[in-house]
């Protein structure tokens, strides 16, 4: 027995050593395999390329804008994430040879549901395969034929949408793809673009806003409704096909005393848009909705012969703006896939439900507040304090004192020792007073300076004279491009401008600079 124990111990030790050696060898092979895989470059020459268009949707609140900002650490643009995804799934080798173009550039905070980009991407088919021999729709299958003319197998195109959506951030979705011709540009081939601006209709006259919006329809010079970039833009004439303001969603008309807002949307469709054009228009429409400007202010500002200088006014916020769609006529026909739409349906439904729950909770709290009881002396003290604060912030003293007298008299007129909060809100509404987002009283009609009485910025010609040396050189270079573009076969001012833009597009394409900031896009 003793001898047996002596013989067994070395055997067990050898067995354990053998297991550890095998484990180490297995790990070594795995590491070598991973290292070999990492070191092996993807061979793009084994595949054909094709020019495709992608339809994108993204939530602008999550990004620093659409266009890339150099690709550094602070660059959180949609394009940066898109190109990282394209390179990760080996659809492109890099941006420089992708012939990338975008339909419209959107700023930080601006979203899109119908953004279109075009690029040269890898195909599933062999090199030398002609574009017309490739599938025209994602679900189509092509029977490949080898060198001797034998039929091999059915082959489908790469699932561009599914492949990209698996690696893109959830706030960016590829909705569909379509093959396009080599001369297609997502920007210059677009025949129309439509934007939607969503906003709270609380305290706004939507019918007056709609009346003002319809004055935008037609071909006009919109230099008073944009941020003027004189180096890159010389033609400020754009054609608006459709413009309207309406209520959206299932929100019913609420009583004046209820603080829950109705939601509305401003819709505008045109051939192209200037820098910040939609947000500038929306700000002017908001003034009309508040009753501090009349609808005809739109016509006044569109008359650049009479008003060559843009009055100073802020832009509407960015978060309400959405690039809704881009139209290409018969040049582009997106074919949607059921599998991709199912994933998108689930994503949007989940997002909608999250925000709907939060909105329902807030609405319930607002209804609960409406029934809160306040003693009359406390209401009077708050009104005195709130009106005095509004006076300190710019409300004319005489108008403020009169407002205070009317509000206090209205409170006394209720003849009750306590008032519901909803009653207080009704009294404020009767005086055209709102509670702003900071909790202060807002009577904008008393503080608003009419647009036509405001200080105005320099006119177009003055801006050119004020250019520095570097910007003037850029201006003269692009002016030369513009002169060359005027020798074109297209007739009319808009046609000439479109041809000049195409000349610039071709120059940038040859220099490999496509994807740099656009010149005529709305933000």
Coordinates of C-alpha atoms in Angstrom, one line a residue:
X1 CA 0.0 0.0 0.0
X2 CA 2.8 2.3 0.9
X3 CA 4.5 1.6 -2.4
X4 CA 1.2 2.2 -4.3
X5 CA 0.8 5.6 -2.6
X6 CA 4.4 6.5 -3.6
X7 CA 3.7 5.6 -7.3
X8 CA 0.3 7.4 -7.4
X9 CA 1.6 10.8 -6.3
X10 CA 4.0 11.4 -9.2
X11 CA 1.3 10.3 -11.6
X12 CA -1.2 12.8 -10.3
X13 CA 1.5 15.5 -10.5
X14 CA 2.3 14.6 -14.1
X15 CA -1.5 14.6 -15.0
X16 CA -2.0 18.1 -13.5
X17 CA 1.1 19.3 -15.3
X18 CA -0.2 17.9 -18.6
X19 CA -3.6 19.7 -18.1
X20 CA -1.9 23.0 -17.5
X21 CA 0.3 22.6 -20.6
X22 CA -2.7 21.8 -22.8
X23 CA -4.6 24.8 -21.4
X24 CA -1.6 27.1 -22.0
X25 CA -1.2 25.7 -25.5
X26 CA -4.9 26.3 -26.2
X27 CA -4.7 29.9 -25.0
X28 CA -1.6 30.4 -27.1
X29 CA -3.4 29.2 -30.3
X30 CA -6.3 31.5 -29.5
X31 CA -4.0 34.5 -29.1
X32 CA -2.2 33.6 -32.3
X33 CA -5.6 33.3 -34.2
X34 CA -6.8 36.7 -32.8
X35 CA -3.4 38.3 -33.7
X36 CA -3.5 36.9 -37.2
X37 CA -7.1 38.1 -37.7
X38 CA -6.2 41.6 -36.5
X39 CA -3.2 41.7 -38.7
X40 CA -5.0 40.6 -41.8
X41 CA -6.4 43.6 -43.8
X42 CA -9.7 43.5 -45.5
X43 CA -9.2 43.1 -49.3
X44 CA -11.6 45.6 -50.9
X45 CA -10.3 44.6 -54.3
X46 CA -12.3 41.4 -54.1
X47 CA -15.6 43.3 -54.4
X48 CA -17.2 45.7 -56.7
X49 CA -18.2 49.2 -55.6
X50 CA -21.6 50.9 -56.2
X51 CA -23.0 54.4 -55.7
X52 CA -25.9 54.2 -53.2
X53 CA -28.1 56.6 -51.2
X54 CA -29.0 56.1 -47.6
X55 CA -32.1 57.5 -45.9
X56 CA -31.3 58.5 -42.3
X57 CA -33.2 59.4 -39.2
X58 CA -31.5 60.8 -36.1
X59 CA -32.3 62.6 -32.8
X60 CA -30.3 65.9 -33.0
X61 CA -30.3 66.4 -29.3
X62 CA -27.7 63.6 -28.9
X63 CA -25.2 65.1 -31.3
X64 CA -23.2 68.2 -32.2
X65 CA -24.7 68.4 -35.6
X66 CA -24.7 66.4 -38.8
X67 CA -21.4 67.5 -40.3
X68 CA -18.2 66.2 -38.9
X69 CA -16.0 68.7 -37.0
X70 CA -12.5 67.3 -37.7
X71 CA -13.0 64.0 -36.1
X72 CA -11.3 64.9 -32.8
X73 CA -12.4 64.1 -29.3
X74 CA -15.0 66.8 -29.2
X75 CA -16.5 65.7 -32.4
X76 CA -19.8 64.0 -31.6
X77 CA -21.4 64.6 -35.0
X78 CA -23.8 62.2 -36.9
X79 CA -21.3 61.9 -39.7
X80 CA -18.5 60.9 -37.4
X81 CA -20.6 58.0 -36.1
X82 CA -21.8 57.1 -39.6
X83 CA -18.3 56.9 -41.0
X84 CA -17.0 54.9 -38.0
X85 CA -19.9 52.4 -38.7
X86 CA -19.2 52.3 -42.4
X87 CA -15.5 51.6 -41.8
X88 CA -16.2 49.1 -39.0
X89 CA -18.4 46.9 -41.3
X90 CA -16.0 47.3 -44.2
X91 CA -18.4 49.1 -46.5
X92 CA -15.7 51.8 -47.2
X93 CA -12.0 51.9 -46.8
X94 CA -12.1 55.6 -45.8
X95 CA -13.9 58.8 -46.3
X96 CA -11.5 60.3 -48.9
X97 CA -12.7 58.0 -51.7
X98 CA -16.3 57.7 -50.7
X99 CA -17.6 60.5 -52.9
X100 CA -19.8 61.5 -50.0
X101 CA -22.7 64.1 -50.3
X102 CA -25.5 65.1 -48.0
X103 CA -29.0 66.5 -48.8
X104 CA -28.9 69.2 -46.1
X105 CA -26.7 70.1 -43.2
X106 CA -28.4 70.3 -39.8
X107 CA -27.1 72.1 -36.7
X108 CA -26.6 70.9 -33.2
X109 CA -30.0 70.0 -31.7
X110 CA -31.7 69.7 -35.1
X111 CA -33.2 66.2 -35.9
X112 CA -34.0 64.5 -39.2
X113 CA -36.4 61.8 -40.3
X114 CA -35.6 62.1 -44.0
X115 CA -32.0 63.0 -44.3
X116 CA -30.4 61.6 -47.5
X117 CA -26.7 60.9 -48.0
X118 CA -24.9 59.3 -51.0
X119 CA -21.6 57.5 -51.2
X120 CA -19.6 54.9 -53.0
X121 CA -19.9 51.6 -50.9
X122 CA -18.7 48.0 -51.2
X123 CA -21.1 45.6 -53.0
X124 CA -21.5 41.9 -52.4
X125 CA -20.7 41.2 -56.1
X126 CA -17.4 40.5 -57.8
X127 CA -15.3 43.4 -59.3
X128 CA -16.2 44.2 -62.8
X129 CA -19.9 43.7 -62.2
X130 CA -21.7 46.5 -63.9
X131 CA -24.2 48.5 -61.8
X132 CA -27.1 47.6 -64.1
X133 CA -26.3 43.9 -63.4
X134 CA -26.6 44.4 -59.6
X135 CA -29.9 44.2 -57.7
X136 CA -32.0 47.4 -58.0
X137 CA -33.9 46.6 -54.8
X138 CA -32.7 45.1 -51.5
X139 CA -34.9 42.0 -51.7
X140 CA -33.9 41.2 -55.3
X141 CA -31.6 38.2 -56.0
X142 CA -29.2 37.9 -59.0
X143 CA -28.0 34.6 -60.4
X144 CA -24.2 34.9 -60.8
X145 CA -22.4 33.4 -63.8
X146 CA -18.8 32.4 -63.7
X147 CA -16.1 32.9 -66.4
X148 CA -17.2 30.0 -68.5
X149 CA -20.9 31.2 -68.5
X150 CA -22.1 28.6 -65.9
X151 CA -24.8 29.7 -63.5
X152 CA -23.5 29.4 -60.0
X153 CA -25.7 30.7 -57.2
X154 CA -28.4 33.3 -56.3
X155 CA -26.8 36.3 -54.7
X156 CA -28.4 39.2 -52.9
X157 CA -26.9 42.6 -52.2
X158 CA -25.5 43.5 -48.8
X159 CA -28.1 44.4 -46.2
X160 CA -26.8 47.9 -45.8
X161 CA -29.5 49.0 -43.4
X162 CA -29.3 46.0 -41.0
X163 CA -25.5 46.0 -41.1
X164 CA -25.2 49.6 -40.2
X165 CA -28.0 49.7 -37.7
X166 CA -26.3 47.0 -35.7
X167 CA -23.2 49.2 -35.0
X168 CA -24.7 52.7 -35.1
X169 CA -25.8 54.5 -31.9
X170 CA -29.5 53.9 -31.2
X171 CA -30.2 57.6 -31.9
X172 CA -29.1 57.2 -35.6
X173 CA -31.1 54.8 -37.8
X174 CA -30.7 53.9 -41.5
X175 CA -34.3 53.7 -42.8
X176 CA -33.7 52.5 -46.4
X177 CA -31.1 52.4 -49.2
X178 CA -31.3 52.7 -53.0
X179 CA -28.9 52.4 -55.9
X180 CA -28.1 55.7 -57.7
X181 CA -26.2 56.8 -60.8
X182 CA -22.6 57.9 -60.6
X183 CA -23.5 61.6 -61.2
X184 CA -26.1 61.6 -58.4
X185 CA -25.5 64.1 -55.5
X186 CA -27.6 64.0 -52.4
X187 CA -27.4 67.8 -52.3
X188 CA -27.6 69.0 -55.9
X189 CA -29.9 66.3 -57.2
X190 CA -32.6 67.2 -54.6
X191 CA -35.6 68.9 -56.1
X192 CA -37.2 69.7 -52.7
X193 CA -36.7 69.6 -49.0
X194 CA -39.3 69.8 -46.3
X195 CA -38.9 70.9 -42.7
X196 CA -41.2 70.6 -39.7
X197 CA -40.9 72.7 -36.6
X198 CA -42.8 71.4 -33.5
X199 CA -43.7 73.8 -30.8
X200 CA -46.1 74.5 -27.9
X201 CA -49.2 76.5 -29.0
X202 CA -49.8 77.9 -25.5
X203 CA -50.8 81.5 -25.8
X204 CA -50.4 81.6 -29.6
X205 CA -52.9 82.6 -32.3
X206 CA -52.3 79.7 -34.8
X207 CA -54.7 81.1 -37.4
X208 CA -52.6 84.3 -37.6
X209 CA -49.4 82.3 -37.8
X210 CA -50.9 80.2 -40.6
X211 CA -51.9 83.3 -42.5
X212 CA -48.4 84.7 -42.1
X213 CA -46.8 81.4 -43.2
X214 CA -48.8 81.3 -46.4
X215 CA -47.2 84.6 -47.5
X216 CA -43.9 82.7 -47.8
X217 CA -45.2 80.6 -50.7
X218 CA -43.6 81.5 -54.0
X219 CA -40.1 82.7 -55.2
X220 CA -38.7 85.3 -52.8
X221 CA -35.4 86.8 -51.6
X222 CA -35.1 85.5 -48.1
X223 CA -32.0 87.5 -46.9
X224 CA -34.1 88.9 -44.0
X225 CA -34.9 85.4 -42.9
X226 CA -31.5 83.9 -42.6
X227 CA -27.9 84.3 -41.3
X228 CA -26.3 85.9 -44.3
X229 CA -23.1 84.2 -45.5
X230 CA -21.8 86.6 -48.2
X231 CA -18.7 84.6 -49.0
X232 CA -20.5 81.4 -50.0
X233 CA -23.9 82.7 -51.0
X234 CA -24.8 85.4 -53.6
X235 CA -28.3 84.3 -54.5
X236 CA -30.8 84.5 -51.6
X237 CA -33.8 83.7 -53.8
X238 CA -35.5 80.5 -52.9
X239 CA -38.9 79.0 -53.9
X240 CA -41.3 77.8 -51.2
X241 CA -43.9 75.3 -52.5
X242 CA -45.9 74.9 -49.3
X243 CA -46.1 76.5 -45.8
X244 CA -48.7 76.1 -43.1
X245 CA -49.2 76.0 -39.3
X246 CA -51.5 73.5 -37.7
X247 CA -52.2 71.6 -34.5
X248 CA -50.7 68.1 -34.2
X249 CA -51.3 64.9 -32.2
X250 CA -54.4 64.1 -30.2
X251 CA -54.2 67.0 -27.8
X252 CA -57.6 68.5 -27.5
X253 CA -58.2 72.2 -27.2
X254 CA -57.7 73.0 -23.5
X255 CA -59.3 75.6 -21.3
X256 CA -57.3 78.8 -20.8
X257 CA -56.7 78.0 -17.2
X258 CA -55.1 74.7 -17.9
X259 CA -51.3 75.0 -18.2
X260 CA -50.9 71.8 -20.3
X261 CA -49.8 73.0 -23.8
X262 CA -51.3 72.1 -27.1
X263 CA -48.7 71.0 -29.7
X264 CA -48.5 72.6 -33.1
X265 CA -46.2 72.3 -36.2
X266 CA -45.0 74.7 -38.8
X267 CA -44.5 72.8 -42.1
X268 CA -42.5 74.3 -45.0
X269 CA -41.4 72.8 -48.3
X270 CA -39.1 74.4 -50.8
X271 CA -36.4 73.8 -53.4
X272 CA -33.6 74.8 -51.0
X273 CA -33.1 76.7 -47.8
X274 CA -30.6 79.3 -46.5
X275 CA -28.5 79.2 -43.4
X276 CA -30.8 79.2 -40.3
X277 CA -33.7 80.2 -42.7
X278 CA -36.4 77.9 -41.0
X279 CA -35.5 79.0 -37.5
X280 CA -35.6 82.7 -38.4
X281 CA -39.0 82.3 -40.1
X282 CA -40.3 80.5 -37.0
X283 CA -39.2 83.3 -34.7
X284 CA -41.1 85.8 -36.8
X285 CA -44.2 83.6 -36.9
X286 CA -44.0 83.3 -33.1
X287 CA -44.2 87.1 -32.9
X288 CA -47.3 87.0 -35.1
X289 CA -48.8 84.3 -32.9
X290 CA -48.2 86.4 -29.8
X291 CA -50.0 89.3 -31.4
X292 CA -47.0 91.6 -31.2
X293 CA -46.6 91.6 -35.0
X294 CA -49.2 91.4 -37.8
X295 CA -49.1 88.7 -40.5
X296 CA -48.2 91.2 -43.1
X297 CA -44.7 91.6 -41.4
X298 CA -43.7 88.6 -43.6
X299 CA -44.4 90.5 -46.8
X300 CA -42.6 93.5 -45.4
X301 CA -39.4 91.5 -44.7
X302 CA -39.6 89.7 -48.1
X303 CA -39.5 93.1 -49.9
X304 CA -35.7 93.6 -50.0
X305 CA -36.0 96.6 -52.2
X306 CA -37.8 98.4 -49.3
X307 CA -36.0 96.5 -46.5
X308 CA -32.4 95.7 -47.6
X309 CA -31.2 95.3 -44.0
X310 CA -32.3 92.5 -41.7
X311 CA -33.6 93.8 -38.3
X312 CA -32.0 92.2 -35.3
X313 CA -34.0 89.4 -33.8
X314 CA -33.1 86.0 -32.3
X315 CA -33.7 82.6 -33.9
X316 CA -36.2 80.0 -32.6
X317 CA -34.7 77.2 -30.6
X318 CA -33.1 74.3 -32.5
X319 CA -34.7 71.3 -30.7
X320 CA -38.1 71.7 -32.4
X321 CA -36.7 71.5 -36.0
X322 CA -36.8 68.3 -38.0
X323 CA -35.6 67.8 -41.6
X324 CA -38.7 65.8 -42.6
X325 CA -38.1 64.7 -46.2
X326 CA -36.0 65.3 -49.3
X327 CA -37.6 64.9 -52.8
X328 CA -35.7 63.6 -55.9
X329 CA -38.5 63.0 -58.3
X330 CA -37.9 59.9 -60.4
X331 CA -34.1 59.9 -59.7
X332 CA -34.4 58.1 -56.3
X333 CA -36.8 55.4 -55.2
X334 CA -36.2 54.0 -51.7
X335 CA -37.3 50.4 -51.2
X336 CA -38.0 49.7 -47.5
X337 CA -37.5 46.2 -46.0
X338 CA -39.9 44.7 -43.5
X339 CA -37.2 43.4 -41.2
X340 CA -35.6 46.8 -40.9
X341 CA -39.0 48.6 -40.4
X342 CA -39.9 46.1 -37.7
X343 CA -36.8 47.1 -35.7
X344 CA -37.5 50.7 -36.4
X345 CA -41.1 50.3 -35.3
X346 CA -40.0 48.8 -32.0
X347 CA -37.4 51.5 -31.4
X348 CA -39.8 54.4 -32.1
X349 CA -42.6 52.8 -30.1
X350 CA -40.3 52.4 -27.1
X351 CA -39.1 56.0 -27.4
X352 CA -42.7 57.3 -27.8
X353 CA -44.0 55.4 -24.8
X354 CA -41.1 56.6 -22.6
X355 CA -41.9 60.3 -23.4
X356 CA -45.7 59.7 -23.4
X357 CA -45.4 58.3 -19.8
X358 CA -43.4 61.4 -18.7
X359 CA -45.9 63.7 -20.5
X360 CA -48.9 61.9 -18.8
X361 CA -47.3 62.3 -15.4
X362 CA -46.7 66.0 -15.9
X363 CA -50.2 66.5 -17.2
X364 CA -51.6 64.7 -14.2
X365 CA -49.6 66.9 -11.9
X366 CA -50.8 70.0 -13.7
X367 CA -54.4 68.9 -13.2
X368 CA -53.8 68.4 -9.5
X369 CA -52.3 71.9 -9.3
X370 CA -55.4 73.4 -10.8
X371 CA -57.5 72.5 -7.8
X372 CA -55.0 73.9 -5.2
X373 CA -56.5 76.5 -2.9
X374 CA -54.8 79.8 -2.2
X375 CA -55.7 82.5 0.3
X376 CA -56.6 85.8 -1.3
X377 CA -53.9 87.7 0.6
X378 CA -51.3 85.3 -0.5
X379 CA -52.4 85.7 -4.2
X380 CA -52.3 89.5 -3.9
X381 CA -48.8 89.4 -2.3
X382 CA -47.5 87.2 -5.1
X383 CA -49.0 89.4 -7.9
X384 CA -47.5 92.5 -6.4
X385 CA -44.1 90.8 -6.2
X386 CA -44.3 89.3 -9.7
X387 CA -45.4 92.5 -11.4
X388 CA -42.7 94.5 -9.7
X389 CA -40.1 91.9 -10.9
X390 CA -41.5 92.3 -14.5
X391 CA -41.1 96.0 -14.2
X392 CA -37.5 95.6 -13.1
X393 CA -36.9 93.4 -16.1
X394 CA -38.2 95.9 -18.7
X395 CA -42.0 96.2 -18.4
X396 CA -42.8 99.9 -18.6
X397 CA -43.6 101.2 -15.2
X398 CA -46.9 102.8 -16.1
X399 CA -48.1 99.7 -17.9
X400 CA -46.9 97.5 -15.0
X401 CA -48.8 99.6 -12.4
X402 CA -52.0 99.5 -14.4
X403 CA -51.7 95.7 -14.9
X404 CA -51.2 95.3 -11.1
X405 CA -54.3 97.4 -10.4
X406 CA -56.4 95.3 -12.8
X407 CA -55.2 92.0 -11.5
X408 CA -55.8 93.0 -7.8
X409 CA -59.2 94.3 -8.7
X410 CA -60.0 91.0 -10.5
X411 CA -59.0 89.0 -7.4
X412 CA -61.2 91.2 -5.1
X413 CA -64.0 90.8 -7.7
X414 CA -64.1 87.0 -7.1
X415 CA -65.5 87.8 -3.6
X416 CA -64.0 84.7 -2.0
X417 CA -61.5 84.2 0.9
X418 CA -59.6 81.6 -1.2
X419 CA -59.2 80.9 -4.9
X420 CA -58.3 77.8 -6.9
X421 CA -55.0 78.0 -8.8
X422 CA -57.0 77.5 -12.0
X423 CA -59.0 80.7 -11.3
X424 CA -55.7 82.7 -10.8
X425 CA -54.5 81.3 -14.2
X426 CA -57.8 82.4 -15.8
X427 CA -57.4 85.9 -14.4
X428 CA -53.9 86.1 -15.8
X429 CA -55.1 84.8 -19.2
X430 CA -57.7 87.5 -19.3
X431 CA -54.9 90.1 -19.1
X432 CA -52.8 88.3 -21.8
X433 CA -50.3 87.4 -19.2
X434 CA -48.5 84.0 -19.0
X435 CA -46.1 82.3 -16.6
X436 CA -42.9 81.7 -18.5
X437 CA -40.4 78.8 -18.1
X438 CA -38.7 80.5 -15.2
X439 CA -41.9 81.0 -13.2
X440 CA -42.2 84.7 -13.9
X441 CA -45.0 86.7 -15.4
X442 CA -44.6 87.4 -19.1
X443 CA -46.5 90.2 -20.9
X444 CA -44.5 90.4 -24.1
X445 CA -46.8 92.8 -25.9
X446 CA -45.7 95.5 -23.5
X447 CA -41.9 94.9 -24.0
X448 CA -41.8 94.0 -27.7
X449 CA -40.1 96.4 -30.1
X450 CA -41.7 96.1 -33.5
X451 CA -39.3 94.5 -36.0
X452 CA -39.4 97.4 -38.5
X453 CA -38.4 99.8 -35.7
X454 CA -35.4 97.8 -34.6
X455 CA -31.7 98.4 -35.4
X456 CA -30.8 96.5 -38.5
X457 CA -27.6 94.8 -39.6
X458 CA -25.5 95.7 -42.6
X459 CA -26.8 95.2 -46.1
X460 CA -25.3 92.6 -48.4
X461 CA -23.0 95.1 -50.2
X462 CA -21.8 96.5 -46.8
X463 CA -21.0 93.0 -45.6
X464 CA -18.8 92.4 -48.7
X465 CA -16.9 95.7 -48.1
X466 CA -16.2 94.7 -44.5
X467 CA -14.6 91.3 -45.4
X468 CA -11.1 90.7 -44.1
X469 CA -8.3 89.7 -46.5
X470 CA -8.7 85.9 -46.1
X471 CA -12.4 86.0 -46.4
X472 CA -12.2 88.3 -49.4
X473 CA -9.9 85.9 -51.2
X474 CA -12.4 83.1 -50.6
X475 CA -15.1 85.4 -51.9
X476 CA -13.2 86.3 -55.1
X477 CA -12.4 82.6 -55.8
X478 CA -16.0 81.6 -55.5
X479 CA -17.1 84.6 -57.5
X480 CA -14.9 83.3 -60.3
X481 CA -16.6 79.9 -60.1
X482 CA -19.9 81.7 -60.2
X483 CA -18.9 83.6 -63.4
X484 CA -17.9 80.4 -65.1
X485 CA -21.2 78.8 -64.1
X486 CA -23.2 81.6 -65.7
X487 CA -22.1 80.2 -69.1
X488 CA -24.7 77.5 -69.0
X489 CA -27.6 76.1 -71.0
X490 CA -30.1 76.4 -68.2
X491 CA -32.3 79.4 -68.3
X492 CA -33.5 81.6 -65.5
X493 CA -31.9 82.9 -62.3
X494 CA -32.6 79.8 -60.3
X495 CA -31.3 77.5 -63.1
X496 CA -28.0 79.5 -63.3
X497 CA -27.5 79.3 -59.6
X498 CA -28.1 75.6 -59.6
X499 CA -25.5 75.1 -62.4
X500 CA -22.9 77.3 -60.5
X501 CA -23.5 75.1 -57.5
X502 CA -22.9 72.0 -59.6
X503 CA -19.6 73.5 -60.9
X504 CA -18.5 73.9 -57.3
X505 CA -19.6 70.4 -56.5
X506 CA -17.5 69.0 -59.4
X507 CA -14.4 71.0 -58.3
X508 CA -14.7 69.8 -54.7
X509 CA -15.2 66.2 -55.9
X510 CA -11.9 66.4 -58.0
X511 CA -10.0 67.8 -55.0
X512 CA -11.4 65.2 -52.7
X513 CA -13.0 67.7 -50.4
X514 CA -16.6 66.5 -50.6
X515 CA -18.1 66.3 -47.1
X516 CA -16.8 69.8 -46.1
X517 CA -19.4 72.3 -44.8
X518 CA -22.2 72.9 -47.3
X519 CA -22.9 76.4 -48.6
X520 CA -26.6 76.7 -49.0
X521 CA -28.2 74.3 -46.5
X522 CA -30.7 75.2 -43.8
X523 CA -29.9 74.7 -40.2

